[in-house]
């Protein structure tokens, strides 16, 4: 095992790290934006929307992420080129890339898992607080913006760190659709040096470090938020 | 040919065979994980300093490295180590059976998670119950069978249910090392016929079916191990 060969590949490794983090951040942000309405409609209704949101969460949580990614990448990816208006659109360079499908699949996946959690969080905000807000004459949207959502987010905050780590651990799957993130970079190094362990052990260590950093980061955020029980 | 004709012409049967293969790998890996987990949990709770350190290292590393990377590393290390061993004692290297390798690799991953679930469940048992059993003079094995095991199950089942669902979903990752389970067979079907969307959707539906039936079964099991306890909520 000779780890010194890795130095030649430093730019590739850094590029991989960049794409891993970009994939993680994009899917977390977009996923969370989707998860809020998905969680909310399951508590407030209307019925058909609530049913749809529950079905979405069940399907996402009941199937492997790998299959979801393949449906989007190979399935959608094989349909798009047949539609001329998509081929000619300005989005085509993006729609050709594996990275786009990886972000889409990871976003939907995170929305499914987090949507189920947000549902629980919205449901567990004390009724009295919402009634008090309404009694002050707040409109439903203001209640959501000022009271319901901030309280729900505080409730999920302790679980968010763990969910982020799970999401990080899912990112190597993107390498299977040609995204050169950390694991994809390790694969490329392996193919050009034919030495398996140095690149693989190295990215494993990077993932452990990233996990550690995320844990620290969320602990810091959690300490910023005053909790009164 | 239409999609239905393709499914009827033999690909449908292939997918079902793949689903059974997925279930076999997951079930055996889950059981292996449970055995590792049980010894791991007991080791963490009753072992000496070195045992505890080693087990902490195992669960921490396995749980913070992505499953895909772990599966590839374990698969490669395991097959290479075995062949090196065979060569060093004078045998020819063999092609390792993909099924056994898949089960072993997934089982080692599952074992780390099982260890933590079972450790937590055993720790959640009110200590007085175990002290009372000791006071009755129960030997350790009898105490485990009569008290620890039934008392910890209600705490363990939700976690174990999640682990089983993860095992079925993680088994899809085994396709990257080439074993013919549901995902790999679907890849062949989709690539061979160019009906990507349909085949991956059918595979997704099979995984979903496995998940939903499992959830139902674990719900019933949960009710069974909680019999005699007050209802939660």
Short mmCIF file of C-alpha atoms in Angstrom, two decimals:
data_model
loop_
_atom_site.label_atom_id
_atom_site.label_comp_id
_atom_site.label_asym_id
_atom_site.label_seq_id
_atom_site.Cartn_x
_atom_site.Cartn_y
_atom_site.Cartn_z
CA UNK A 1 0.00 0.00 0.00
CA UNK A 2 1.61 3.21 -1.15
CA UNK A 3 -0.31 6.34 -0.29
CA UNK A 4 2.27 8.70 -1.85
CA UNK A 5 0.80 8.17 -5.35
CA UNK A 6 -2.26 10.05 -4.18
CA UNK A 7 -0.37 13.36 -4.18
CA UNK A 8 -0.39 13.39 -7.99
CA UNK A 9 -4.16 13.15 -7.90
CA UNK A 10 -4.74 15.97 -5.43
CA UNK A 11 -6.65 18.18 -7.93
CA UNK A 12 -8.97 15.25 -8.77
CA UNK A 13 -9.58 14.51 -5.09
CA UNK A 14 -10.37 18.17 -4.38
CA UNK A 15 -12.76 18.25 -7.33
CA UNK A 16 -14.43 15.12 -5.94
CA UNK A 17 -14.74 16.72 -2.51
CA UNK A 18 -16.26 19.83 -4.11
CA UNK A 19 -18.91 17.80 -5.96
CA UNK A 20 -19.73 15.70 -2.88
CA UNK A 21 -20.32 18.85 -0.83
CA UNK A 22 -22.22 20.58 -3.66
CA UNK A 23 -24.46 17.53 -4.10
CA UNK A 24 -25.07 17.35 -0.35
CA UNK A 25 -25.86 21.05 0.07
CA UNK A 26 -28.07 21.37 -3.02
CA UNK A 27 -30.12 18.26 -2.16
CA UNK A 28 -30.48 19.32 1.49
CA UNK A 29 -31.66 22.84 0.63
CA UNK A 30 -34.08 21.88 -2.16
CA UNK A 31 -35.20 18.77 -0.24
CA UNK A 32 -36.01 20.82 2.85
CA UNK A 33 -37.94 23.37 0.77
CA UNK A 34 -40.05 20.50 -0.60
CA UNK A 35 -40.32 18.74 2.76
CA UNK A 36 -42.08 21.69 4.44
CA UNK A 37 -45.23 21.64 2.25
CA UNK A 38 -45.13 17.81 2.13
CA UNK A 39 -45.17 17.68 5.91
CA UNK A 40 -47.70 20.49 6.26
CA UNK A 41 -50.40 19.15 3.92
CA UNK A 42 -50.32 15.82 5.73
CA UNK A 43 -51.41 17.64 8.89
CA UNK A 44 -53.75 20.30 7.47
CA UNK A 45 -55.15 18.63 4.37
CA UNK A 46 -56.87 19.00 1.93
CA UNK A 47 -57.40 15.25 1.84
CA UNK A 48 -56.26 14.50 -1.73
CA UNK A 49 -53.04 16.47 -1.25
CA UNK A 50 -52.43 14.80 2.12
CA UNK A 51 -52.93 11.41 0.53
CA UNK A 52 -50.57 12.30 -2.30
CA UNK A 53 -47.89 13.51 0.12
CA UNK A 54 -48.17 10.35 2.25
CA UNK A 55 -47.95 8.17 -0.86
CA UNK A 56 -44.86 10.10 -1.99
CA UNK A 57 -43.13 9.57 1.37
CA UNK A 58 -44.04 5.86 1.39
CA UNK A 59 -42.70 5.27 -2.13
CA UNK A 60 -39.47 7.17 -1.49
CA UNK A 61 -38.84 5.46 1.83
CA UNK A 62 -39.84 2.02 0.56
CA UNK A 63 -37.55 1.79 -2.47
CA UNK A 64 -33.75 1.88 -2.75
CA UNK A 65 -32.26 5.27 -3.68
CA UNK A 66 -30.24 3.46 -6.35
CA UNK A 67 -33.45 2.42 -8.16
CA UNK A 68 -34.87 5.96 -7.86
CA UNK A 69 -31.68 7.34 -9.37
CA UNK A 70 -31.74 4.80 -12.22
CA UNK A 71 -35.42 5.57 -12.98
CA UNK A 72 -34.53 9.24 -13.34
CA UNK A 73 -31.16 8.88 -15.06
CA UNK A 74 -31.89 6.03 -17.47
CA UNK A 75 -35.68 6.38 -17.57
CA UNK A 76 -36.12 10.14 -17.92
CA UNK A 77 -32.69 10.38 -19.48
CA UNK A 78 -33.75 8.08 -22.31
CA UNK A 79 -37.04 9.90 -22.85
CA UNK A 80 -35.64 13.45 -23.00
CA UNK A 81 -33.54 13.10 -26.16
CA UNK A 82 -36.69 11.96 -28.04
CA UNK A 83 -38.34 15.32 -27.38
CA UNK A 84 -36.92 17.90 -29.80
CA UNK A 85 -38.09 20.89 -27.76
CA UNK A 86 -35.99 19.69 -24.86
CA UNK A 87 -32.97 18.98 -27.02
CA UNK A 88 -33.13 22.47 -28.41
CA UNK A 89 -33.76 24.19 -25.11
CA UNK A 90 -31.04 26.03 -23.18
CA UNK A 91 -31.41 23.41 -20.38
CA UNK A 92 -30.08 20.59 -22.57
CA UNK A 93 -26.40 20.84 -21.50
CA UNK A 94 -27.57 20.46 -17.89
CA UNK A 95 -30.07 17.70 -18.66
CA UNK A 96 -27.34 15.65 -20.32
CA UNK A 97 -25.23 15.51 -17.16
CA UNK A 98 -25.43 12.78 -14.53
CA UNK A 99 -25.02 15.48 -11.90
CA UNK A 100 -28.47 16.93 -12.66
CA UNK A 101 -30.17 13.55 -12.14
CA UNK A 102 -28.17 12.92 -8.98
CA UNK A 103 -29.27 16.26 -7.49
CA UNK A 104 -32.87 15.56 -8.54
CA UNK A 105 -32.91 12.02 -7.08
CA UNK A 106 -31.21 13.05 -3.83
CA UNK A 107 -33.50 16.05 -3.45
CA UNK A 108 -36.63 13.91 -3.85
CA UNK A 109 -35.21 11.30 -1.50
CA UNK A 110 -34.43 13.84 1.20
CA UNK A 111 -37.87 15.44 0.70
CA UNK A 112 -39.49 12.02 1.25
CA UNK A 113 -37.62 11.19 4.47
CA UNK A 114 -37.71 14.73 5.84
CA UNK A 115 -41.35 15.20 4.79
CA UNK A 116 -42.38 12.36 7.07
CA UNK A 117 -40.38 13.91 9.91
CA UNK A 118 -41.81 17.41 9.28
CA UNK A 119 -45.30 15.93 9.42
CA UNK A 120 -44.59 14.74 12.96
CA UNK A 121 -43.03 18.08 13.85
CA UNK A 122 -45.98 20.14 12.57
CA UNK A 123 -48.38 17.82 14.41
CA UNK A 124 -46.52 18.12 17.70
CA UNK A 125 -46.53 21.94 17.96
CA UNK A 126 -48.84 22.62 20.93
CA UNK A 127 -52.36 23.51 19.77
CA UNK A 128 -52.60 26.36 22.27
CA UNK A 129 -49.80 28.30 20.61
CA UNK A 130 -51.54 28.16 17.25
CA UNK A 131 -54.86 29.16 18.84
CA UNK A 132 -53.18 32.06 20.62
CA UNK A 133 -51.69 33.22 17.31
CA UNK A 134 -55.11 33.06 15.67
CA UNK A 135 -56.68 34.90 18.59
CA UNK A 136 -54.20 37.72 17.91
CA UNK A 137 -55.82 37.96 14.49
CA UNK A 138 -52.95 36.52 12.49
CA UNK A 139 -53.82 35.25 9.04
CA UNK A 140 -53.20 31.53 8.43
CA UNK A 141 -50.06 32.33 6.46
CA UNK A 142 -48.71 34.59 9.20
CA UNK A 143 -49.39 31.87 11.78
CA UNK A 144 -47.35 29.49 9.66
CA UNK A 145 -44.53 31.94 9.10
CA UNK A 146 -44.28 33.34 12.60
CA UNK A 147 -45.31 30.45 14.86
CA UNK A 148 -45.93 27.07 13.29
CA UNK A 149 -42.89 26.72 11.01
CA UNK A 150 -40.28 28.11 13.43
CA UNK A 151 -41.58 25.85 16.20
CA UNK A 152 -41.62 22.81 13.90
CA UNK A 153 -38.07 23.48 12.76
CA UNK A 154 -36.91 23.68 16.37
CA UNK A 155 -38.50 20.31 16.97
CA UNK A 156 -36.70 18.66 14.03
CA UNK A 157 -33.39 20.41 14.66
CA UNK A 158 -31.91 17.62 16.83
CA UNK A 159 -32.69 15.02 14.13
CA UNK A 160 -31.44 17.16 11.24
CA UNK A 161 -27.77 16.43 11.92
CA UNK A 162 -28.36 12.68 11.71
CA UNK A 163 -30.41 13.07 8.52
CA UNK A 164 -27.62 15.15 6.98
CA UNK A 165 -25.09 12.42 7.75
CA UNK A 166 -27.38 9.78 6.20
CA UNK A 167 -27.64 11.98 3.13
CA UNK A 168 -23.85 12.36 2.98
CA UNK A 169 -23.50 8.58 3.14
CA UNK A 170 -25.86 8.26 0.17
CA UNK A 171 -23.85 10.58 -2.09
CA UNK A 172 -21.34 7.96 -3.41
CA UNK A 173 -24.25 6.39 -5.33
CA UNK A 174 -23.99 9.40 -7.68
CA UNK A 175 -20.73 7.93 -8.97
CA UNK A 176 -22.81 5.18 -10.61
CA UNK A 177 -24.31 7.79 -12.96
CA UNK A 178 -20.92 9.23 -13.95
CA UNK A 179 -20.69 12.00 -11.34
CA UNK A 180 -17.09 12.40 -10.25
CA UNK A 181 -17.62 13.05 -6.57
CA UNK A 182 -15.28 11.62 -3.90
CA UNK A 183 -16.03 7.97 -4.56
CA UNK A 184 -16.04 8.52 -8.33
CA UNK A 185 -12.64 10.21 -8.00
CA UNK A 186 -11.36 7.25 -5.98
CA UNK A 187 -12.58 4.93 -8.74
CA UNK A 188 -10.70 6.95 -11.37
CA UNK A 189 -7.51 6.87 -9.30
CA UNK A 190 -7.89 3.12 -8.86
CA UNK A 191 -8.32 2.62 -12.61
CA UNK A 192 -5.18 4.59 -13.46
CA UNK A 193 -2.91 3.25 -10.68
CA UNK A 194 -4.44 -0.26 -10.38
CA UNK A 195 -3.85 -0.01 -6.64
CA UNK A 196 -7.18 -0.44 -4.84
CA UNK A 197 -6.57 0.41 -1.22
CA UNK A 198 -4.87 3.85 -1.15
CA UNK A 199 -7.69 5.80 -2.87
CA UNK A 200 -10.50 3.84 -1.19
CA UNK A 201 -9.07 4.09 2.33
CA UNK A 202 -8.40 7.77 1.75
CA UNK A 203 -11.97 8.63 0.73
CA UNK A 204 -13.31 6.50 3.61
CA UNK A 205 -11.23 8.65 5.98
CA UNK A 206 -12.52 11.83 4.29
CA UNK A 207 -16.12 10.65 4.80
CA UNK A 208 -15.40 9.96 8.48
CA UNK A 209 -13.95 13.47 8.83
CA UNK A 210 -16.95 15.01 7.04
CA UNK A 211 -19.29 13.11 9.38
CA UNK A 212 -17.35 14.49 12.34
CA UNK A 213 -17.49 18.06 10.99
CA UNK A 214 -21.26 17.84 10.32
CA UNK A 215 -21.88 16.54 13.85
CA UNK A 216 -19.87 19.47 15.28
CA UNK A 217 -21.62 21.99 13.03
CA UNK A 218 -25.10 20.89 14.07
CA UNK A 219 -24.12 20.81 17.74
CA UNK A 220 -23.04 24.45 17.37
CA UNK A 221 -26.29 25.44 15.65
CA UNK A 222 -28.32 23.62 18.28
CA UNK A 223 -26.58 25.50 21.07
CA UNK A 224 -27.46 28.82 19.39
CA UNK A 225 -31.16 28.02 19.61
CA UNK A 226 -32.67 28.69 23.02
CA UNK A 227 -34.71 25.71 24.21
CA UNK A 228 -37.30 25.98 26.93
CA UNK A 229 -39.07 22.87 28.05
CA UNK B 1 -42.99 -5.50 -28.63
CA UNK B 2 -44.97 -3.71 -26.01
CA UNK B 3 -43.87 -3.46 -22.40
CA UNK B 4 -46.32 -6.10 -21.22
CA UNK B 5 -45.22 -8.55 -23.87
CA UNK B 6 -41.61 -8.04 -22.78
CA UNK B 7 -42.53 -8.74 -19.16
CA UNK B 8 -44.51 -11.83 -20.19
CA UNK B 9 -41.78 -13.07 -22.51
CA UNK B 10 -39.53 -14.03 -19.62
CA UNK B 11 -38.16 -10.78 -18.19
CA UNK B 12 -40.99 -10.73 -15.67
CA UNK B 13 -39.98 -14.14 -14.36
CA UNK B 14 -36.35 -13.00 -14.25
CA UNK B 15 -37.30 -9.99 -12.16
CA UNK B 16 -39.21 -12.19 -9.73
CA UNK B 17 -36.21 -14.51 -9.45
CA UNK B 18 -34.13 -11.41 -8.74
CA UNK B 19 -36.57 -10.31 -6.05
CA UNK B 20 -36.29 -13.71 -4.38
CA UNK B 21 -32.52 -13.50 -4.57
CA UNK B 22 -32.69 -10.02 -2.99
CA UNK B 23 -34.85 -11.43 -0.18
CA UNK B 24 -32.45 -14.33 0.41
CA UNK B 25 -29.40 -12.07 0.59
CA UNK B 26 -31.18 -9.58 2.83
CA UNK B 27 -32.58 -12.23 5.17
CA UNK B 28 -29.30 -14.07 5.66
CA UNK B 29 -27.34 -10.82 6.00
CA UNK B 30 -29.92 -9.60 8.53
CA UNK B 31 -29.59 -12.80 10.57
CA UNK B 32 -25.78 -12.61 10.41
CA UNK B 33 -26.07 -8.97 11.49
CA UNK B 34 -28.30 -9.96 14.42
CA UNK B 35 -25.81 -12.59 15.62
CA UNK B 36 -22.93 -10.10 15.34
CA UNK B 37 -25.13 -7.48 16.99
CA UNK B 38 -26.07 -9.67 19.93
CA UNK B 39 -22.46 -10.56 20.69
CA UNK B 40 -21.44 -6.97 19.99
CA UNK B 41 -24.04 -5.58 22.40
CA UNK B 42 -23.16 -8.06 25.13
CA UNK B 43 -19.48 -7.32 24.53
CA UNK B 44 -20.07 -3.58 24.80
CA UNK B 45 -22.11 -3.96 28.00
CA UNK B 46 -20.14 -6.63 29.84
CA UNK B 47 -16.75 -6.76 28.09
CA UNK B 48 -13.42 -5.46 29.29
CA UNK B 49 -11.78 -2.26 28.20
CA UNK B 50 -10.12 -3.69 25.07
CA UNK B 51 -13.27 -5.48 23.86
CA UNK B 52 -15.27 -2.29 24.30
CA UNK B 53 -12.68 -0.18 22.46
CA UNK B 54 -12.59 -2.62 19.54
CA UNK B 55 -16.38 -2.78 19.31
CA UNK B 56 -16.66 1.00 19.53
CA UNK B 57 -14.18 1.25 16.66
CA UNK B 58 -16.17 -1.25 14.59
CA UNK B 59 -19.56 0.41 15.08
CA UNK B 60 -18.23 3.96 14.67
CA UNK B 61 -16.29 3.30 11.48
CA UNK B 62 -18.96 1.15 9.82
CA UNK B 63 -21.69 3.65 10.65
CA UNK B 64 -19.79 6.69 9.36
CA UNK B 65 -18.47 5.28 6.06
CA UNK B 66 -20.99 5.22 3.18
CA UNK B 67 -22.50 1.77 2.61
CA UNK B 68 -21.54 1.66 -1.06
CA UNK B 69 -17.88 2.36 -0.31
CA UNK B 70 -17.93 -0.10 2.58
CA UNK B 71 -19.45 -2.85 0.44
CA UNK B 72 -16.84 -2.35 -2.29
CA UNK B 73 -13.95 -2.26 0.21
CA UNK B 74 -15.16 -5.28 2.19
CA UNK B 75 -15.86 -7.27 -0.96
CA UNK B 76 -12.42 -6.55 -2.37
CA UNK B 77 -10.58 -7.09 0.94
CA UNK B 78 -12.49 -10.26 1.76
CA UNK B 79 -12.02 -11.98 -1.58
CA UNK B 80 -8.38 -10.94 -1.81
CA UNK B 81 -7.55 -11.97 1.76
CA UNK B 82 -9.20 -15.35 1.27
CA UNK B 83 -7.31 -16.00 -1.96
CA UNK B 84 -3.99 -14.87 -0.44
CA UNK B 85 -4.64 -17.30 2.40
CA UNK B 86 -5.45 -20.12 -0.02
CA UNK B 87 -2.32 -19.45 -2.08
CA UNK B 88 -0.11 -19.27 1.03
CA UNK B 89 -1.24 -22.71 2.19
CA UNK B 90 -0.70 -24.16 -1.26
CA UNK B 91 -4.13 -24.11 -2.90
CA UNK B 92 -5.15 -22.41 -6.14
CA UNK B 93 -7.08 -19.16 -5.84
CA UNK B 94 -10.83 -19.69 -6.25
CA UNK B 95 -13.64 -17.58 -7.61
CA UNK B 96 -15.54 -16.59 -4.53
CA UNK B 97 -19.23 -17.41 -4.55
CA UNK B 98 -21.01 -14.09 -5.09
CA UNK B 99 -23.91 -15.04 -2.85
CA UNK B 100 -21.77 -15.82 0.19
CA UNK B 101 -19.66 -12.71 -0.36
CA UNK B 102 -22.79 -10.55 -0.63
CA UNK B 103 -24.27 -11.98 2.56
CA UNK B 104 -20.99 -11.63 4.47
CA UNK B 105 -20.41 -8.05 3.36
CA UNK B 106 -23.96 -6.87 4.08
CA UNK B 107 -23.99 -8.85 7.33
CA UNK B 108 -20.88 -7.07 8.64
CA UNK B 109 -22.51 -3.70 7.84
CA UNK B 110 -25.79 -4.74 9.47
CA UNK B 111 -23.92 -6.07 12.50
CA UNK B 112 -22.67 -2.61 13.44
CA UNK B 113 -26.16 -1.12 13.39
CA UNK B 114 -27.65 -4.16 15.20
CA UNK B 115 -25.03 -3.83 17.92
CA UNK B 116 -26.20 -0.30 18.69
CA UNK B 117 -29.92 -1.13 18.52
CA UNK B 118 -29.59 -4.16 20.82
CA UNK B 119 -27.25 -2.35 23.22
CA UNK B 120 -29.75 0.45 23.58
CA UNK B 121 -32.62 -1.98 24.06
CA UNK B 122 -30.82 -3.97 26.76
CA UNK B 123 -29.87 -0.75 28.56
CA UNK B 124 -33.49 0.37 28.51
CA UNK B 125 -34.58 -2.57 30.69
CA UNK B 126 -35.25 -1.35 34.25
CA UNK B 127 -32.24 -2.55 36.20
CA UNK B 128 -34.46 -3.80 39.05
CA UNK B 129 -35.86 -6.56 36.84
CA UNK B 130 -32.40 -7.98 36.22
CA UNK B 131 -31.42 -7.59 39.87
CA UNK B 132 -34.58 -9.41 40.92
CA UNK B 133 -33.76 -12.29 38.56
CA UNK B 134 -30.25 -12.46 39.98
CA UNK B 135 -31.70 -12.45 43.49
CA UNK B 136 -33.76 -15.49 42.51
CA UNK B 137 -30.48 -17.19 41.74
CA UNK B 138 -30.94 -17.47 37.94
CA UNK B 139 -27.77 -18.46 36.09
CA UNK B 140 -26.74 -15.99 33.35
CA UNK B 141 -28.13 -17.97 30.38
CA UNK B 142 -31.50 -18.55 32.01
CA UNK B 143 -31.60 -14.88 33.03
CA UNK B 144 -30.94 -13.88 29.42
CA UNK B 145 -33.61 -16.21 28.04
CA UNK B 146 -36.32 -15.46 30.61
CA UNK B 147 -35.74 -11.80 31.46
CA UNK B 148 -33.31 -9.86 29.27
CA UNK B 149 -34.51 -11.17 25.90
CA UNK B 150 -38.29 -10.75 26.35
CA UNK B 151 -37.89 -7.47 28.23
CA UNK B 152 -35.64 -5.88 25.62
CA UNK B 153 -37.68 -6.89 22.55
CA UNK B 154 -40.29 -4.11 22.84
CA UNK B 155 -37.45 -1.56 22.84
CA UNK B 156 -35.57 -3.32 20.04
CA UNK B 157 -38.32 -4.12 17.52
CA UNK B 158 -38.75 -0.60 16.04
CA UNK B 159 -34.98 -0.33 15.46
CA UNK B 160 -34.77 -3.89 14.13
CA UNK B 161 -37.66 -3.19 11.79
CA UNK B 162 -35.77 -0.21 10.34
CA UNK B 163 -32.65 -2.34 10.00
CA UNK B 164 -34.51 -4.99 8.01
CA UNK B 165 -35.89 -2.33 5.65
CA UNK B 166 -32.35 -0.96 5.28
CA UNK B 167 -31.05 -4.46 4.57
CA UNK B 168 -33.48 -4.94 1.69
CA UNK B 169 -32.67 -1.50 0.29
CA UNK B 170 -28.88 -1.76 0.82
CA UNK B 171 -28.89 -5.12 -0.95
CA UNK B 172 -29.45 -3.11 -4.16
CA UNK B 173 -25.88 -1.81 -3.70
CA UNK B 174 -24.60 -5.38 -4.03
CA UNK B 175 -25.32 -5.00 -7.75
CA UNK B 176 -22.13 -2.93 -8.11
CA UNK B 177 -19.98 -5.97 -7.33
CA UNK B 178 -21.89 -7.93 -9.95
CA UNK B 179 -24.13 -10.32 -8.04
CA UNK B 180 -27.43 -11.02 -9.85
CA UNK B 181 -30.06 -9.71 -7.47
CA UNK B 182 -33.10 -7.63 -8.36
CA UNK B 183 -31.23 -4.42 -9.25
CA UNK B 184 -28.57 -6.13 -11.38
CA UNK B 185 -31.15 -8.21 -13.26
CA UNK B 186 -33.20 -5.05 -13.84
CA UNK B 187 -30.11 -3.35 -15.26
CA UNK B 188 -29.65 -6.22 -17.69
CA UNK B 189 -33.31 -6.22 -18.65
CA UNK B 190 -33.42 -2.46 -19.13
CA UNK B 191 -30.11 -2.31 -21.00
CA UNK B 192 -30.97 -5.24 -23.23
CA UNK B 193 -34.43 -4.04 -24.25
CA UNK B 194 -33.99 -0.25 -23.91
CA UNK B 195 -37.21 -0.15 -21.87
CA UNK B 196 -35.43 1.66 -19.02
CA UNK B 197 -38.36 3.46 -17.53
CA UNK B 198 -40.65 0.46 -17.34
CA UNK B 199 -38.15 -2.03 -15.94
CA UNK B 200 -36.83 0.28 -13.22
CA UNK B 201 -40.38 1.19 -12.26
CA UNK B 202 -41.36 -2.48 -12.00
CA UNK B 203 -38.25 -3.15 -9.87
CA UNK B 204 -39.16 -0.18 -7.68
CA UNK B 205 -42.66 -1.59 -7.25
CA UNK B 206 -41.24 -4.96 -6.18
CA UNK B 207 -38.99 -3.27 -3.59
CA UNK B 208 -41.96 -1.23 -2.39
CA UNK B 209 -44.04 -4.39 -2.04
CA UNK B 210 -41.27 -6.01 0.05
CA UNK B 211 -41.13 -2.89 2.26
CA UNK B 212 -44.89 -2.66 2.77
CA UNK B 213 -45.31 -6.36 3.62
CA UNK B 214 -42.33 -6.14 5.99
CA UNK B 215 -43.77 -3.09 7.74
CA UNK B 216 -47.06 -4.93 8.28
CA UNK B 217 -45.25 -8.01 9.62
CA UNK B 218 -43.09 -5.98 11.99
CA UNK B 219 -46.19 -4.12 13.18
CA UNK B 220 -47.76 -7.44 14.13
CA UNK B 221 -44.54 -8.60 15.78
CA UNK B 222 -44.42 -5.34 17.73
CA UNK B 223 -47.95 -5.92 19.00
CA UNK B 224 -46.98 -9.46 20.01
CA UNK B 225 -43.87 -8.53 22.01
CA UNK B 226 -45.79 -5.69 23.69
CA UNK B 227 -48.63 -7.95 24.81
CA UNK B 228 -49.54 -7.26 28.41
CA UNK B 229 -48.01 -3.78 28.30
CA UNK B 230 -50.07 -0.61 28.38
CA UNK B 231 -50.74 0.82 24.90
CA UNK B 232 -48.43 3.66 23.82
CA UNK B 233 -50.46 6.83 23.18
#
